[in-house]
Short mmCIF file of C-alpha atoms in Angstrom, two decimals:
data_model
loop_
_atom_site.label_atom_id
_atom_site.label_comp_id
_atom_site.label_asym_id
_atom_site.label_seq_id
_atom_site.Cartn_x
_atom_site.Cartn_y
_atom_site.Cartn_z
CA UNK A 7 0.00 0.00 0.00
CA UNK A 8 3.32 2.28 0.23
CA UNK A 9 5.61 2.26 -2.68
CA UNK A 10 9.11 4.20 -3.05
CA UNK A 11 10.62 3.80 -6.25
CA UNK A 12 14.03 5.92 -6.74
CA UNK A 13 13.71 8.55 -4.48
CA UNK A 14 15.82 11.22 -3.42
CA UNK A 15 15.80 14.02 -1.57
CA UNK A 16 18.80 16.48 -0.86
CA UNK A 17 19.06 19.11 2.42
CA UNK A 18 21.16 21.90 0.27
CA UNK A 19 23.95 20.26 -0.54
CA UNK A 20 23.65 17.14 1.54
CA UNK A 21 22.02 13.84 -0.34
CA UNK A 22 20.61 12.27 2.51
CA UNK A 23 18.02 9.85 0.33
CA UNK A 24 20.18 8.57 -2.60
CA UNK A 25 17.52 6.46 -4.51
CA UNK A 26 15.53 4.45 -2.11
CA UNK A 27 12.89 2.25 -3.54
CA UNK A 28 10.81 -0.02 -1.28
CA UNK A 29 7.34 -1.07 -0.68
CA UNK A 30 4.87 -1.96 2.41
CA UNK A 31 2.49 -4.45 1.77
CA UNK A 32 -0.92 -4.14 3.79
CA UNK A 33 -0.91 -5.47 7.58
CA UNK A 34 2.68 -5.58 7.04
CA UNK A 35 5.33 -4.79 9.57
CA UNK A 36 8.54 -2.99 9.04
CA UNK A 37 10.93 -2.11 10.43
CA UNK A 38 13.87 0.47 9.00
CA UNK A 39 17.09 0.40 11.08
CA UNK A 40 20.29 1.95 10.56
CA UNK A 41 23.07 4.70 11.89
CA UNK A 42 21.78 8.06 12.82
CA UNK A 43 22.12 10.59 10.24
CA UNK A 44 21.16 7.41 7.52
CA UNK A 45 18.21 9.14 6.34
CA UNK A 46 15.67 6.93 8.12
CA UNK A 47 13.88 9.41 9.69
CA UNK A 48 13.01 11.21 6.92
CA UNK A 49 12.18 8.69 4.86
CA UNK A 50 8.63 8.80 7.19
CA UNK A 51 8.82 12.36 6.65
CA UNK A 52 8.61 11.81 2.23
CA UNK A 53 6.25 9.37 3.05
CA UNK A 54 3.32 11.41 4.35
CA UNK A 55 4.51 14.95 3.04
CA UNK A 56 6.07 16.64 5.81
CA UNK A 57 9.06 16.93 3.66
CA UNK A 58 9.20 17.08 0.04
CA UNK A 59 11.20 14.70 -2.09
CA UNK A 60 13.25 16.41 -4.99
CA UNK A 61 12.93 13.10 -7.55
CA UNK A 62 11.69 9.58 -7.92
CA UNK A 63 8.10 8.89 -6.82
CA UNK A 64 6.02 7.74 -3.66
CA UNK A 65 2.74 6.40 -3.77
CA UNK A 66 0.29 5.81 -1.03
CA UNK A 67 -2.94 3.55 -2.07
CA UNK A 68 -1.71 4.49 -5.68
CA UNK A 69 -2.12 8.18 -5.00
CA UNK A 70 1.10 10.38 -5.27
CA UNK A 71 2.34 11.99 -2.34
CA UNK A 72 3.06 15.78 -3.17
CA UNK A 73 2.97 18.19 -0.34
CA UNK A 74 2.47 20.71 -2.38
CA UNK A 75 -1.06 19.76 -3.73
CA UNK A 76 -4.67 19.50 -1.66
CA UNK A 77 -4.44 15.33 -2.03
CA UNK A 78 -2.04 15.39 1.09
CA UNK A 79 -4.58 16.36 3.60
CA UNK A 80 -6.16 13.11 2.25
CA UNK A 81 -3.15 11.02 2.30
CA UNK A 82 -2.13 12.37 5.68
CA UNK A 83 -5.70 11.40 7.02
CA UNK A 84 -4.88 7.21 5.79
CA UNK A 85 -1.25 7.51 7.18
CA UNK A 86 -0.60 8.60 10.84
CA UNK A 87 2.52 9.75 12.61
CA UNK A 88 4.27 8.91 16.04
CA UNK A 89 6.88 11.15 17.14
CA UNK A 90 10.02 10.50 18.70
CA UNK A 91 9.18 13.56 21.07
CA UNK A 92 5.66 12.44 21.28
CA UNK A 93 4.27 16.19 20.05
CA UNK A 94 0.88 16.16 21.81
CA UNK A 95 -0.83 19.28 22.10
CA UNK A 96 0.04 20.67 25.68
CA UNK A 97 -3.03 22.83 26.26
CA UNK A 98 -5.66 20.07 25.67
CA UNK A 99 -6.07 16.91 27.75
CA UNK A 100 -5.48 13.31 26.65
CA UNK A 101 -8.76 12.81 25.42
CA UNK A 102 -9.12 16.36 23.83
CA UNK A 103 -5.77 15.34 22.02
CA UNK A 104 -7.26 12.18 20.57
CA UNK A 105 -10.56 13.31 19.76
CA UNK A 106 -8.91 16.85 17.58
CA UNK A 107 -8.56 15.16 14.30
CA UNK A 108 -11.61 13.24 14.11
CA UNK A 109 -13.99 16.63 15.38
CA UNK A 110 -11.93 19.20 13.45
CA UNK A 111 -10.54 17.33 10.53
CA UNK A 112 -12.95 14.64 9.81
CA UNK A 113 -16.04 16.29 10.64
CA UNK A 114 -17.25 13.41 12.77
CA UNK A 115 -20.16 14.45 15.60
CA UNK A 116 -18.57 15.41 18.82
CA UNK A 117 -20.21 12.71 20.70
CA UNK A 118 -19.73 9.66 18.80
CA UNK A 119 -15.96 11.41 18.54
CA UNK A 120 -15.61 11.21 22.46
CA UNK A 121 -16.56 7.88 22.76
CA UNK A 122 -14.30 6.39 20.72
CA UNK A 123 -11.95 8.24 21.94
CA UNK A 124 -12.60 7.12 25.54
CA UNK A 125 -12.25 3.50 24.24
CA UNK A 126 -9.12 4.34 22.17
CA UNK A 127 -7.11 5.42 25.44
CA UNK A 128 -8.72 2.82 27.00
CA UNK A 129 -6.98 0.35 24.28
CA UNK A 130 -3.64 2.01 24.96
CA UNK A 131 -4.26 1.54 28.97
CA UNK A 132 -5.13 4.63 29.51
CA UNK A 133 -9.03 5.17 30.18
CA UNK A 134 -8.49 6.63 33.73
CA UNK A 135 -6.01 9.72 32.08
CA UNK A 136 -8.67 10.84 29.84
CA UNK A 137 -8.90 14.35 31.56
CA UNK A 138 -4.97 14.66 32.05
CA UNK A 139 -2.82 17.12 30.01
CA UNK A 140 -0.09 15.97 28.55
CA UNK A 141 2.56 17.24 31.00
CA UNK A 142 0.38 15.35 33.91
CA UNK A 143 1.85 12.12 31.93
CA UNK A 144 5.46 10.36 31.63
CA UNK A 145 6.84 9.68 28.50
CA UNK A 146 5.52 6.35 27.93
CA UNK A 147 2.03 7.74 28.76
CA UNK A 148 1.88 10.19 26.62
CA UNK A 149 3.46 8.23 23.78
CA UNK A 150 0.40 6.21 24.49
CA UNK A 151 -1.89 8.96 23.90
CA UNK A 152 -0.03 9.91 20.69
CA UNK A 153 -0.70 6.48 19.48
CA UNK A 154 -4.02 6.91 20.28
CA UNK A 155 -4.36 10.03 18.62
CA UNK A 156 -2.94 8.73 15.40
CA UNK A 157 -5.32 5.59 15.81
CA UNK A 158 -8.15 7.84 16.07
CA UNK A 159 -7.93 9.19 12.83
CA UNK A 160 -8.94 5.43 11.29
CA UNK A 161 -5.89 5.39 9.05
CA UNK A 162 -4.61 2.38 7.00
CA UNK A 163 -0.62 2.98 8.07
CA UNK A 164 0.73 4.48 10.81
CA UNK A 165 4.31 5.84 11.06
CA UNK A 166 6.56 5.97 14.09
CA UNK A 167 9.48 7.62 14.24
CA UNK A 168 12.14 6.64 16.89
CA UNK A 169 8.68 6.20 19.40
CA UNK A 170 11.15 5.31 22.20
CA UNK A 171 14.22 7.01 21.66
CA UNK A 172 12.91 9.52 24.12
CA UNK A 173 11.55 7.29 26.96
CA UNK A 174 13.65 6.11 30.19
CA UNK A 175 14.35 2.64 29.63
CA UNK A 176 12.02 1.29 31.86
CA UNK A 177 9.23 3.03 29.59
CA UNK A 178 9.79 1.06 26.84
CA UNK A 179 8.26 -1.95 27.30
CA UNK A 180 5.06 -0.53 27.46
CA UNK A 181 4.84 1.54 24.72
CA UNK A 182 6.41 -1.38 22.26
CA UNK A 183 3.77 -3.42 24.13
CA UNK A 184 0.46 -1.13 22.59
CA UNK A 185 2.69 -1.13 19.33
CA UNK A 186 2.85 -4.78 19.27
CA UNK A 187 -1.10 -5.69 19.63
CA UNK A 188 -1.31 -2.79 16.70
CA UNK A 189 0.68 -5.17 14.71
CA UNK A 190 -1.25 -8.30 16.32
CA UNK A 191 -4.43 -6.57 14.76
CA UNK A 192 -3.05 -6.28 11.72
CA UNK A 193 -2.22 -2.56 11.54
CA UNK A 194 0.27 -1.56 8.51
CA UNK A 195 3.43 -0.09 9.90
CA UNK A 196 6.51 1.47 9.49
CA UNK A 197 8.90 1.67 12.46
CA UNK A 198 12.06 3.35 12.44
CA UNK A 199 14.00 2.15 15.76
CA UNK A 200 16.91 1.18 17.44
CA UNK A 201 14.62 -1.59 19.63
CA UNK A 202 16.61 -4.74 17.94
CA UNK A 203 14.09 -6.78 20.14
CA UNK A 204 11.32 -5.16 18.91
CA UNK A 205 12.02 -5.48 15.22
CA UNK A 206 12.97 -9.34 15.64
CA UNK A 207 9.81 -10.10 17.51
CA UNK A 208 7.16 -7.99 15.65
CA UNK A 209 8.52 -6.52 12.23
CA UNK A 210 7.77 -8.85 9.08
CA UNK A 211 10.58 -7.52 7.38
CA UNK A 212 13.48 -5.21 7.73
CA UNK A 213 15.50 -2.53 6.00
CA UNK A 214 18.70 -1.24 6.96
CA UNK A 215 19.64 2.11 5.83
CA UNK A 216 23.21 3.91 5.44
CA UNK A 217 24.39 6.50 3.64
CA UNK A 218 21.00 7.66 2.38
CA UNK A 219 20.37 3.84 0.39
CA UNK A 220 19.14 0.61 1.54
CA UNK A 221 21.80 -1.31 1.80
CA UNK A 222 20.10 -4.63 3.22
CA UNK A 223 16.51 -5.86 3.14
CA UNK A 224 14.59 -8.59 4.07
CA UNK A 225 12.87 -11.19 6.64
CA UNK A 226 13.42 -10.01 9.70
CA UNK A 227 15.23 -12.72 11.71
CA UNK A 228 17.26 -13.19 8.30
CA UNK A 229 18.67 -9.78 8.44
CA UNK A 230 19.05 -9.37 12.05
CA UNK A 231 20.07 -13.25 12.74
CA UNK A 232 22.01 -13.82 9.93
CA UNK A 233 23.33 -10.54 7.85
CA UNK A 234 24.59 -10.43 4.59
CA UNK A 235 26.45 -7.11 4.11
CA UNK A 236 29.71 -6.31 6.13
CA UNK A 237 27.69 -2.49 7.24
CA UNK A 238 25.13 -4.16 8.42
CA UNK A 239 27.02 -6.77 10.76
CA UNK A 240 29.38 -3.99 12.12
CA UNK A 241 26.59 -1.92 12.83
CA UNK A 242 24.30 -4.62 13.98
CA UNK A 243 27.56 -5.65 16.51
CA UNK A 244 27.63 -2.09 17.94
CA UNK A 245 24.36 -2.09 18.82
CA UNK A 246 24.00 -5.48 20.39
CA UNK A 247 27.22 -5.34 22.14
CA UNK A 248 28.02 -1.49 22.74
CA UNK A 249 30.76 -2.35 24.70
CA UNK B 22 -3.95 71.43 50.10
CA UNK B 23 -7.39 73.01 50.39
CA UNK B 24 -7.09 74.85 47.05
CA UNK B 25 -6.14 71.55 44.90
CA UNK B 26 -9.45 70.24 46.53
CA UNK B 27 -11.53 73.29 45.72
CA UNK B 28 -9.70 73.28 42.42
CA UNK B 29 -10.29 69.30 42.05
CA UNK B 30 -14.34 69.83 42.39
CA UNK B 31 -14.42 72.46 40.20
CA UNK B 32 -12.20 71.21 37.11
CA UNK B 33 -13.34 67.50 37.31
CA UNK B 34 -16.13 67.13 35.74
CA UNK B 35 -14.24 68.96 32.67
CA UNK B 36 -11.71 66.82 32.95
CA UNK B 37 -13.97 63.66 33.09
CA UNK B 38 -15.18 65.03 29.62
CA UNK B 39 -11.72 64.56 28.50
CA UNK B 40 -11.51 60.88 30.50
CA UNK B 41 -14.09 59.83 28.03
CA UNK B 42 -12.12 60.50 24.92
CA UNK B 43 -9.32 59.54 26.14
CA UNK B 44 -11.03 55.63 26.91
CA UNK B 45 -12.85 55.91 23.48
CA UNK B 46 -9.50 56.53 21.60
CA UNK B 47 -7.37 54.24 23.44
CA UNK B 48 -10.19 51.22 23.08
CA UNK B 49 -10.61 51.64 19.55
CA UNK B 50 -7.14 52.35 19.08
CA UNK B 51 -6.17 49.07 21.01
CA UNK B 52 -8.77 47.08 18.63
CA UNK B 53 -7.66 48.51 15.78
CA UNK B 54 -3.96 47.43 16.27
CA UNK B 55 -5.04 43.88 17.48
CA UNK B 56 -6.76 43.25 13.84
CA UNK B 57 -4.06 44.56 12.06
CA UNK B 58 -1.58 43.45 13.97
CA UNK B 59 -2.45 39.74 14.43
CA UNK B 60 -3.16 39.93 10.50
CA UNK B 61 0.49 41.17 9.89
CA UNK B 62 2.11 38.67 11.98
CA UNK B 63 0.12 36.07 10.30
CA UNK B 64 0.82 37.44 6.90
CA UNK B 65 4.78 36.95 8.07
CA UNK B 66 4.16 33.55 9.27
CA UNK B 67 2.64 32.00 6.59
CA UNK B 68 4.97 30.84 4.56
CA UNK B 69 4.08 32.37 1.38
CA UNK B 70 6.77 34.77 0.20
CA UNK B 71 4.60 37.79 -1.27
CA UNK B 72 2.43 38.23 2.53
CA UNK B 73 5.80 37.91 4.30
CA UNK B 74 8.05 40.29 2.87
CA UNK B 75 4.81 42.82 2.08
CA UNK B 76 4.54 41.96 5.69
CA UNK B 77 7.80 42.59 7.34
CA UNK B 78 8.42 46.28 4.69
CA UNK B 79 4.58 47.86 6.33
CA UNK B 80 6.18 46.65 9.89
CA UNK B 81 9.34 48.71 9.07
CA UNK B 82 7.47 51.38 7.38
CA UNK B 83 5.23 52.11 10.41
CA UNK B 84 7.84 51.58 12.83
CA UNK B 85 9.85 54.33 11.26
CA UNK B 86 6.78 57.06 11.56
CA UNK B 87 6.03 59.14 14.60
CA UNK B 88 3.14 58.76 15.82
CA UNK B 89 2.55 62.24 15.84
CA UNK B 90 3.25 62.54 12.20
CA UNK B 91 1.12 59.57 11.19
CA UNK B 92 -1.41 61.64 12.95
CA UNK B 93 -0.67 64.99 11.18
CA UNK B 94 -1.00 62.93 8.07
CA UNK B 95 -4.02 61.56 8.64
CA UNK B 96 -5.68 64.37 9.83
CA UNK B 97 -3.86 67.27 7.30
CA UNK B 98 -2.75 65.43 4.40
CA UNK B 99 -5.68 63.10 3.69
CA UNK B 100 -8.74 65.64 2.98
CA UNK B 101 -6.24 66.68 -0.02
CA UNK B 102 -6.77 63.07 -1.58
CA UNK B 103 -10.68 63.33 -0.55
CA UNK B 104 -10.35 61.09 2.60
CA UNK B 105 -11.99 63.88 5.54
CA UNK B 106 -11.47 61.88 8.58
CA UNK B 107 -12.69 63.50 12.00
CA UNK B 108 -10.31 64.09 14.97
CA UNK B 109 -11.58 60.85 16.82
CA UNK B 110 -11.63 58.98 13.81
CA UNK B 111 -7.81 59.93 12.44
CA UNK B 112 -6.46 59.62 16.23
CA UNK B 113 -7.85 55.98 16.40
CA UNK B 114 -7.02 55.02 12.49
CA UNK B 115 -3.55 56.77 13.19
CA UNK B 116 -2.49 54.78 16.98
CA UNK B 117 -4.36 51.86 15.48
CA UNK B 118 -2.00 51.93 12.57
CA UNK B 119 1.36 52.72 14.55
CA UNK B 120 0.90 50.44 17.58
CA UNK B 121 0.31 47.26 15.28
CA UNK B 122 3.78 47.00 14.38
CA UNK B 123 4.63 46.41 17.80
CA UNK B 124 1.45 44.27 18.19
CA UNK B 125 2.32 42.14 14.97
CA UNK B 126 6.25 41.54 16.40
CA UNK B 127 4.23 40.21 19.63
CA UNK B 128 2.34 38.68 18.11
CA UNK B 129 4.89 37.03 16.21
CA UNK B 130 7.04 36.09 18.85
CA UNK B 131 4.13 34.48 20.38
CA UNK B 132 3.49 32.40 17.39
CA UNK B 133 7.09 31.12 16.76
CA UNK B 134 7.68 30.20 20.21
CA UNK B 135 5.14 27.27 19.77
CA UNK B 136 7.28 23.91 19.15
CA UNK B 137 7.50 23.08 15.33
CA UNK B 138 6.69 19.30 16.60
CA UNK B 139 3.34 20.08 17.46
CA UNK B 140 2.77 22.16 13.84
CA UNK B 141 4.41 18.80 12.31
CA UNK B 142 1.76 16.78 14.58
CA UNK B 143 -1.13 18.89 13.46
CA UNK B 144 -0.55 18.45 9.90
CA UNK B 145 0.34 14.69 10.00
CA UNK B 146 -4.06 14.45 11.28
CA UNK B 147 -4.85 16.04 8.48
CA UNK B 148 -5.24 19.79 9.60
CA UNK B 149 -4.24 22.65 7.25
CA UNK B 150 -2.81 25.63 8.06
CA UNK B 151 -5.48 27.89 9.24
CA UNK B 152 -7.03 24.89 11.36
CA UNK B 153 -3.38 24.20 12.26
CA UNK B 154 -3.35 28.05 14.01
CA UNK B 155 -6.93 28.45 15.21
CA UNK B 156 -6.66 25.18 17.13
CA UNK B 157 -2.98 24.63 18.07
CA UNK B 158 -0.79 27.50 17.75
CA UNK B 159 -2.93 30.67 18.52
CA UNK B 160 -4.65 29.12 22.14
CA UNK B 161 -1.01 28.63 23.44
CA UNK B 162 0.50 31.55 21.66
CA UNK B 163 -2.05 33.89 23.15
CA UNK B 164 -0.56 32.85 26.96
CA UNK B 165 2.94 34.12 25.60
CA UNK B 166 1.54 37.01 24.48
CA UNK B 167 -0.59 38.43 27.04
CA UNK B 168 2.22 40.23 29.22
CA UNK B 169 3.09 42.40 26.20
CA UNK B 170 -0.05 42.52 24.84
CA UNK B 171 -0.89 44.41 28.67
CA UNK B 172 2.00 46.65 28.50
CA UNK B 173 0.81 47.65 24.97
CA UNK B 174 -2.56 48.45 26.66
CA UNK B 175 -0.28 50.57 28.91
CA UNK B 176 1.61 52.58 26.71
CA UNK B 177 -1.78 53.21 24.44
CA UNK B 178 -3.33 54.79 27.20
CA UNK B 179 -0.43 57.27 28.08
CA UNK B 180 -0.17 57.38 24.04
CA UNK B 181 -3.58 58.76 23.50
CA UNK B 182 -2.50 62.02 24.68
CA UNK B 183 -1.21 62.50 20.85
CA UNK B 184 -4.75 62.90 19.83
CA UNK B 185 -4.38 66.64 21.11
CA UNK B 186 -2.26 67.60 18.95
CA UNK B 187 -4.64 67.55 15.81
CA UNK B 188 -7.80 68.42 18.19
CA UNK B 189 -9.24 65.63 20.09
CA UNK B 190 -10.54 66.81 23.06
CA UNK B 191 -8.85 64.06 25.49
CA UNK B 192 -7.56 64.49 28.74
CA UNK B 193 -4.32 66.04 28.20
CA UNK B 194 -6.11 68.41 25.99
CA UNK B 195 -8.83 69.34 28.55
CA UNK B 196 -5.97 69.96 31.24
CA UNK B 197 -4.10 71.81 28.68
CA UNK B 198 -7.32 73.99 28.08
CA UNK B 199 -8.13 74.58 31.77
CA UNK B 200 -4.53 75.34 32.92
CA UNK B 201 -4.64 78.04 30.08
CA UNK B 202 -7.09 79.90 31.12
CA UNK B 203 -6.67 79.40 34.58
CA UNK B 204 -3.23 79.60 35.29
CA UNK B 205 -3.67 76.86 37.46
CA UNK B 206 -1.01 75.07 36.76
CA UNK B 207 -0.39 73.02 39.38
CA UNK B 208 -3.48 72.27 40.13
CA UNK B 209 -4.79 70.79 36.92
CA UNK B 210 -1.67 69.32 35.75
CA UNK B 211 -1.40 67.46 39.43
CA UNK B 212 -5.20 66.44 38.54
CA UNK B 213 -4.36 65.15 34.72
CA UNK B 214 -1.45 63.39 36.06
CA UNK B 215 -3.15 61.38 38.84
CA UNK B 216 -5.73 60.57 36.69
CA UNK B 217 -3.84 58.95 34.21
CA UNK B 218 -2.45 56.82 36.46
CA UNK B 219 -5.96 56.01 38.27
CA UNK B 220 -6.68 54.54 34.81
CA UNK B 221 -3.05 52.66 34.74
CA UNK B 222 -3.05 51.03 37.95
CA UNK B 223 -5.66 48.47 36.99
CA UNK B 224 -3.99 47.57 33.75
CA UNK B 225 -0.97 47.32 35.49
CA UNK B 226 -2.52 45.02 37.92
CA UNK B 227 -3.97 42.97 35.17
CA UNK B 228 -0.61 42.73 33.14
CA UNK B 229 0.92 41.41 36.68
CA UNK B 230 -2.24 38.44 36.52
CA UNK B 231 -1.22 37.72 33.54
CA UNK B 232 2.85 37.41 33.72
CA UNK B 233 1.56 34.72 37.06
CA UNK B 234 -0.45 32.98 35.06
CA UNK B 235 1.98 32.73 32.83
CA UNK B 236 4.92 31.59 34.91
CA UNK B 237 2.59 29.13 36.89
CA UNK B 238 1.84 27.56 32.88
#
């Protein structure tokens, strides 16, 4: 349902995509690892507009993706986001937070909105922190609430971006623990993450990234079990064993 | 002591006459810039070349203008191109006009304070840009910005006093009047004095609210 075929995108004079072409089938799982500064972030970025692409094409449910044309608020509405930095909306509660997109984007009737909202933070363990704002909330619990809030909006893929890079370590577990029953129920997703557990476990396939190209792709335990390229073992060994 | 008193009773209710003015220019003056200023500072913040830079050259433009000349303009200059404004109506156009540069920059300020992460967030549900402001960056900017925006209130107040100089019966003008036929200096300018400051004292309280509100945030 996502397709990348040859794109790049430059930051001035910096290449940091340098023809990546990939695709995510539906219900699928993937996972993109790779160094900092390999262009994985923004790879989610291309994919639902928040950055442009300079060539090559991406393609969500066969539409383009063009930030520059009215079909993104469309696109953007099928394919969430999770921030690393979890970016809720500090003046509104948890609930209020969920509930935006559906009231003020898609129109839906403030009531009906509200209740599913109630039984989305309820599905992320969080029913009783309805009426909390966000800085009431740790890390993982508002990286719940972000989930939730990109759940609300009924899409067909949602994105995360480093969603625990952020957290104290003992945060984690339950934040990849809502991600994983997303995955369970078949939601479409693209992780990028350093959680070599994580991708293992859940991810269907993997990509690592270097340099701005995919340098190694495939099954999951293949690539992370038993790697191929000499980048990928080397980095692969530093993050297993960082010492 | 006894004559300032005899002198207060006697002069005040000319005085209040001025008062009046003085609230009606400084209100309308204060709504004026507000408009204009938060549509300057969104012009600069909206991404789209033409608004920002046609933006940013009024700000300097304005900025660079007495307000006392603004006003002579409006008021002297403007019936030659057929525009006849009144004396209330230039004062308030012409402190509308020169305070929303400052408003717009506060404004401004406000606006790019708010964490790009949350803008990103807002677009990635689906919201455009003007859903994007009206729901996520103008209900926290407005916290930012009400300290300044009181001060503003402030200075506009003391400001309206320019509206005597092209006829607008405010206080200072009243006072001005009184004193110069009375040669009661002291008295009236003692009077014109402590009422200003009757009128500052609760927007100074209300501009200390706010700056607690805002550090409790």
């Amino acid at each position: 349902m996502i397709e990348l075929s040859n794109v790049h995108k430059s930051f001035g004079s910096n290449e940091v995509l340098k023809g990546i072409t990939a695709s995510v089938e539906k219900s699928e799982v993937v996972c993109i690892i790779g160094p900092s500064g390999s262009g994985k972030s923004t790879i989610l970025r291309c994919i639902n507009g928040l950055e442009s692409y300079d060539s090559g094409e991406i393609l969500v449910e066969g539409a383009k993706v063009d930030n520059k044309a009215p079909s993104i608020v469309a696109i953007r509405t099928q394919v969430s986001m999770v921030f690393q930095r979890f970016n809720l909306f500090p003046h509104r509660t948890a609930l209020e937070n969920v509930v935006e997109g559906p009231i003020y984007v898609k129109k839906e009737p403030p009531a009906e909105a509200l209740e599913r909202g109630r039984a989305l933070l309820a599905q992320v363990g969080l029913a009783e922190k309805a009426d909390a704002h966000p800085g009431q909330l740790s890390g993982g619990q508002q990286q719940r609430v972000a989930i939730a809030r990109a759940l609300a909006m009924q899409p067909k893929a949602i994105l995360f971006d480093e969603p625990t890079s952020a957290l104290d370590p003992e945060l984690v577990g339950e934040v990849l623990g809502v991600m994983r029953k997303l995955a369970d129920d078949g939601m479409t997703m693209v992780v990028v993450t350093h959680e070599m557990g994580f991708a293992r476990d859940v991810a269907d396939r993997v990509l690592f990234i270097d340099g701005g190209v995919i340098v190694e792709q495939g099954a999951a335990k293949s690539v992370l079990n038993a790697p191929q390229h000499a980048r990928t073992q080397d980095f692969l060994h530093r993050v297993l064993h960082p010492l | 002591m006894q004559n300032f008193l005899r002198d207060a009773v006697e002069f005040m209710p000319i005085l209040l006459q001025g008062v009046w003015l003085t609230v009606v220019v400084t209100i309308g003056s204060l709504l004026l810039s507000t408009v204009l200023g938060l549509l300057w500072a969104l012009m600069r913040v909206s991404g789209i070349r033409v608004l920002s830079g046609l933006s940013a050259g009024l700000i300097n433009v304005i900025r660079g203008i007495p307000i006392i000349v603004l006003l002579f303009y409006l008021y002297f200059v403007m019936p030659d191109f057929g525009v006849a404004l009144t004396a209330l109506q230039a004062s308030i156009i012409g402190l509308g006009i020169a305070y929303s540069a400052y408003q717009a920059e506060n404004f401004r300020a406000g606006i790019e304070a708010i964490d790009k992460g949350q803008i990103e967030a807002a677009q990635t549900i689906g919201m455009g840009w003007w859903l994007t402001m009206r729901r996520v960056v103008l209900p926290q900017a407005v916290r930012i910005v009400l300290p300044p925006y009181g001060n503003v209130m402030i200075m506009m107040l003391k400001d309206s006093s320019q509206a005597s100089t092209i006829t607008v019966a405010e206080l200072a003008l009243q006072g001005k009047l009184i004193a110069s036929s009375t040669f009661k200096n002291t008295s009236v300018f003692t009077l014109v004095a402590l009422m200003y400051l009757t009128m500052s004292i609760p927007l100074i309280l209300l501009v200390r609210h706010f700056e607690n509100k805002a550090k409790r945030k």
